[in-house]
Short mmCIF file of C-alpha atoms in Angstrom, two decimals:
data_model
loop_
_atom_site.label_atom_id
_atom_site.label_comp_id
_atom_site.label_asym_id
_atom_site.label_seq_id
_atom_site.Cartn_x
_atom_site.Cartn_y
_atom_site.Cartn_z
CA MET A 448 7.46 9.44 -1.48
CA LYS A 449 6.42 5.93 -2.49
CA THR A 450 2.71 6.73 -2.74
CA LEU A 451 3.31 9.59 -5.18
CA ARG A 452 5.75 7.48 -7.20
CA ASN A 453 3.12 4.76 -7.49
CA LEU A 454 0.56 7.34 -8.61
CA ARG A 455 2.87 8.82 -11.23
CA THR A 456 3.70 5.36 -12.56
CA THR A 457 0.04 4.35 -12.73
CA LEU A 458 -0.99 7.55 -14.51
CA ARG A 459 1.93 7.35 -16.92
CA GLU A 460 1.09 3.76 -17.86
CA ASN A 461 -2.65 4.42 -18.14
CA TRP A 462 -2.85 8.06 -19.14
CA ARG A 463 -5.31 7.52 -22.03
CA THR A 464 -7.74 5.68 -19.76
CA TYR A 465 -7.36 8.33 -17.06
CA ILE A 466 -8.09 11.13 -19.55
CA LEU A 467 -11.12 9.29 -20.98
CA LEU A 468 -12.52 8.63 -17.50
CA SER A 469 -12.01 12.27 -16.54
CA VAL A 470 -13.69 13.58 -19.70
CA ALA A 471 -16.64 11.19 -19.35
CA THR A 472 -17.11 11.94 -15.64
CA TYR A 473 -16.82 15.72 -15.74
CA GLY A 474 -18.72 15.76 -19.02
CA ALA A 475 -21.65 13.90 -17.47
CA LEU A 476 -21.59 16.30 -14.52
CA VAL A 477 -21.69 19.44 -16.69
CA VAL A 478 -24.23 18.07 -19.18
CA MET A 479 -26.66 17.01 -16.46
CA MET A 480 -26.29 20.33 -14.65
CA THR A 481 -27.03 22.20 -17.87
CA VAL A 482 -29.96 20.04 -18.94
CA THR A 483 -31.48 20.03 -15.45
CA SER A 484 -31.23 23.83 -15.21
CA LEU A 485 -33.17 24.15 -18.46
CA MET A 486 -35.87 21.64 -17.51
CA PRO A 487 -37.83 22.48 -14.32
CA GLY A 488 -39.21 18.95 -14.05
CA MET A 489 -35.74 17.45 -13.93
CA ARG A 490 -34.67 20.01 -11.35
CA GLU A 491 -37.54 18.97 -9.09
CA GLU A 492 -36.49 15.34 -9.48
CA GLY A 493 -32.93 16.35 -8.62
CA VAL A 494 -34.03 18.11 -5.44
CA GLU A 495 -36.16 15.11 -4.45
CA GLY A 496 -33.24 12.77 -5.15
CA LEU A 497 -30.89 14.85 -3.01
CA THR A 498 -33.41 14.91 -0.17
CA ALA A 499 -33.87 11.14 -0.38
CA PHE A 500 -30.09 10.66 -0.39
CA THR A 501 -29.48 12.80 2.69
CA ASP A 502 -32.27 10.91 4.48
CA LEU A 503 -30.46 7.58 4.06
CA PRO A 504 -29.50 5.81 7.31
CA GLY A 505 -26.18 7.09 8.58
CA LEU A 506 -26.16 10.31 6.57
CA SER A 507 -28.31 12.17 9.08
CA ALA A 508 -25.22 12.44 11.29
CA VAL A 509 -23.43 14.28 8.47
CA VAL A 510 -26.34 16.70 8.05
CA ASP A 511 -26.47 17.28 11.82
CA ALA A 512 -22.74 18.04 11.92
CA TYR A 513 -23.14 20.74 9.27
CA ALA A 514 -26.20 22.16 11.06
CA SER A 515 -24.21 22.37 14.31
CA GLY A 516 -21.40 24.33 12.64
CA ASN A 517 -18.74 21.87 13.80
CA VAL A 518 -16.19 21.99 10.98
CA ILE A 519 -14.03 19.11 12.24
CA ALA A 520 -16.99 16.76 12.73
CA ALA A 521 -18.55 17.77 9.41
CA ALA A 522 -15.27 17.26 7.56
CA LEU A 523 -14.53 13.87 9.11
CA LEU A 524 -18.07 12.59 8.60
CA THR A 525 -18.08 13.85 5.00
CA PHE A 526 -14.78 12.08 4.39
CA THR A 527 -16.06 8.86 5.96
CA ALA A 528 -19.29 8.90 3.96
CA ASN A 529 -17.51 9.63 0.69
CA LEU A 530 -14.85 7.00 1.28
CA LEU A 531 -17.12 4.18 2.43
CA PHE A 532 -20.20 4.80 0.30
CA ALA A 533 -18.91 6.43 -2.89
CA ALA A 534 -15.41 4.96 -3.23
CA VAL A 535 -15.46 1.56 -1.52
CA LEU A 536 -19.03 0.23 -1.43
CA THR A 537 -20.38 1.48 -4.76
CA THR A 538 -17.21 1.69 -6.85
CA THR A 539 -14.37 -0.64 -5.84
CA LEU A 540 -16.11 -3.60 -4.18
CA PRO A 541 -18.73 -4.25 -6.92
CA SER A 542 -15.93 -3.96 -9.48
CA LEU A 543 -14.10 -6.86 -7.89
CA ILE A 544 -16.92 -9.04 -9.22
CA ILE A 545 -18.46 -7.12 -12.13
CA PRO A 546 -15.89 -6.11 -14.78
CA PHE A 547 -15.63 -2.34 -15.30
CA PHE A 548 -18.67 -1.63 -13.09
CA ALA A 549 -16.74 1.27 -11.56
CA VAL A 550 -16.82 3.17 -14.86
CA VAL A 551 -20.63 3.06 -15.00
CA ALA A 552 -20.89 3.88 -11.29
CA THR A 553 -18.57 6.89 -11.52
CA VAL A 554 -20.08 8.42 -14.65
CA GLY A 555 -23.60 7.70 -13.35
CA ARG A 556 -22.75 9.32 -10.00
CA ALA A 557 -21.55 12.40 -11.85
CA GLY A 558 -24.86 12.57 -13.69
CA PHE A 559 -26.91 12.32 -10.50
CA ILE A 560 -24.80 14.93 -8.71
CA GLY A 561 -25.13 17.18 -11.75
CA MET A 562 -28.91 16.99 -11.28
CA TRP A 563 -28.57 17.75 -7.57
CA LEU A 564 -26.25 20.73 -8.10
CA ALA A 565 -28.11 22.32 -11.03
CA PRO A 566 -28.87 25.92 -10.01
CA GLY A 567 -32.45 27.12 -10.21
CA SER A 568 -31.68 30.81 -9.76
CA SER A 569 -28.86 33.33 -10.10
CA GLY A 570 -28.35 33.16 -6.32
CA GLU A 571 -27.91 29.39 -6.42
CA ALA A 572 -25.53 29.76 -9.35
CA LEU A 573 -23.45 32.23 -7.33
CA ALA A 574 -23.39 29.88 -4.35
CA LEU A 575 -22.15 27.11 -6.62
CA ILE A 576 -18.96 28.98 -7.57
CA PRO A 577 -16.95 28.16 -4.40
CA HIS A 578 -18.37 24.63 -4.38
CA ALA A 579 -17.35 23.75 -7.95
CA PRO A 580 -13.59 23.29 -7.24
CA ILE A 581 -14.45 20.99 -4.33
CA VAL A 582 -16.60 18.80 -6.59
CA ILE A 583 -13.76 18.65 -9.13
CA ILE A 584 -11.27 17.61 -6.43
CA GLU A 585 -13.65 15.05 -4.89
CA PHE A 586 -14.36 13.38 -8.22
CA GLN A 587 -10.64 12.84 -8.76
CA ALA A 588 -10.86 10.25 -5.98
CA TYR A 589 -13.71 8.43 -7.73
CA ILE A 590 -11.96 8.61 -11.09
CA LEU A 591 -8.87 7.01 -9.54
CA ALA A 592 -11.05 4.30 -7.99
CA ALA A 593 -12.57 3.66 -11.42
CA LEU A 594 -9.11 3.63 -12.99
CA GLY A 595 -8.02 0.98 -10.50
CA ALA A 596 -10.98 -1.20 -11.51
CA VAL A 597 -10.16 -0.83 -15.20
CA ILE A 598 -6.55 -1.83 -14.53
CA LEU A 599 -7.76 -4.82 -12.50
CA TRP A 600 -9.84 -6.25 -15.33
CA ARG A 601 -7.35 -5.40 -18.03
CA LYS A 602 -4.75 -7.47 -16.22
CA THR A 603 -7.27 -10.22 -15.53
CA LEU A 604 -8.87 -10.57 -18.95
CA GLY A 605 -5.67 -9.75 -20.82
CA HIS A 606 -3.29 -11.57 -18.51
CA ARG A 607 -1.20 -13.07 -21.32
CA ARG A 608 -0.67 -9.68 -22.93
CA HIS A 609 0.51 -8.32 -19.57
CA GLY A 610 2.87 -11.25 -18.97
CA TYR A 611 0.92 -13.25 -16.38
CA PHE A 612 0.58 -17.04 -16.49
CA SER A 613 -3.10 -17.03 -15.55
CA ALA A 614 -6.12 -14.79 -15.11
CA CYS A 615 -5.86 -15.34 -11.35
CA ALA A 616 -2.32 -13.97 -11.34
CA GLY A 617 -3.45 -10.91 -13.28
CA TYR A 618 -6.40 -10.46 -10.91
CA ARG A 619 -4.15 -10.59 -7.84
CA THR A 620 -1.82 -8.00 -9.32
CA GLY A 621 -4.80 -5.82 -10.22
CA ILE A 622 -5.97 -5.96 -6.60
CA GLN A 623 -2.54 -4.80 -5.48
CA ASP A 624 -2.68 -1.94 -7.99
CA ASN A 625 -6.05 -0.92 -6.54
CA ALA A 626 -4.65 -0.98 -3.01
CA ARG A 627 -1.71 1.24 -4.04
CA LEU A 628 -4.13 3.88 -5.34
CA TYR A 629 -6.16 4.06 -2.14
CA PRO A 630 -3.75 6.19 -0.06
CA VAL A 631 -4.10 8.89 -2.74
CA ILE A 632 -7.88 8.41 -2.87
CA ILE A 633 -8.06 8.78 0.91
CA ALA A 634 -5.87 11.92 0.87
CA ILE A 635 -8.03 13.54 -1.81
CA LEU A 636 -11.24 12.77 0.10
CA VAL A 637 -9.78 14.13 3.35
CA LEU A 638 -8.91 17.38 1.55
CA ALA A 639 -12.32 17.55 -0.12
CA GLY A 640 -14.08 16.87 3.18
CA PHE A 641 -12.38 19.75 4.99
CA LEU A 642 -12.82 22.14 2.06
CA GLU A 643 -16.51 21.27 1.83
CA ALA A 644 -17.06 21.73 5.56
CA ILE A 645 -15.39 25.15 5.51
CA GLU A 646 -17.27 26.18 2.38
CA VAL A 647 -20.72 25.10 3.59
CA ILE A 648 -20.39 26.35 7.17
CA TYR A 649 -18.45 29.59 6.65
CA LEU A 650 -18.53 30.71 3.00
CA ARG A 651 -21.98 29.73 1.77
CA PRO A 652 -23.89 31.83 4.37
CA LEU A 653 -22.02 34.92 3.13
CA LEU A 654 -23.46 34.43 -0.37
CA HIS A 655 -27.08 34.44 0.78
#
């Protein structure tokens, strides 16, 4: 399949960057979860931040879908929110203008989500167990979006080293590389959306 071949080629050519992005992202997530769990003040800020985030315009529909127990609606709305807000609007698009912005956005997002997910009790820690794999899967999409931005600016700023006649030529090729990653990003977010909907609606109530 062409999409998987493109992914394998991209990862093979940029495996060091992919590993560094993964370590930095998951590291920020774990560190912030740990620190927040040990500091009650930070946990309160995390809860307030999560509440403010879910109150943003457009996200109320996602919350309502989960409250209604409609798995299909919850999954599709989760996918849409993650794709548009997390992947496109706050990772890829700003990085078309600001070099390597996606790296800061992705690692910073991991830190914020680490604060939001930090358990405050043994019950919350237990409820986090089935959610953890979903977070890991979901962040792969954001890591790939960040990787695409790094490739874009490497080919733009280092166009001669990559065999392009101008920075514009390198930039255009970098855009194409980003576009080739997006089918995989979309597939990952679709999977994560359905897993999260099933976990929140069906599994989480069993742990309470």
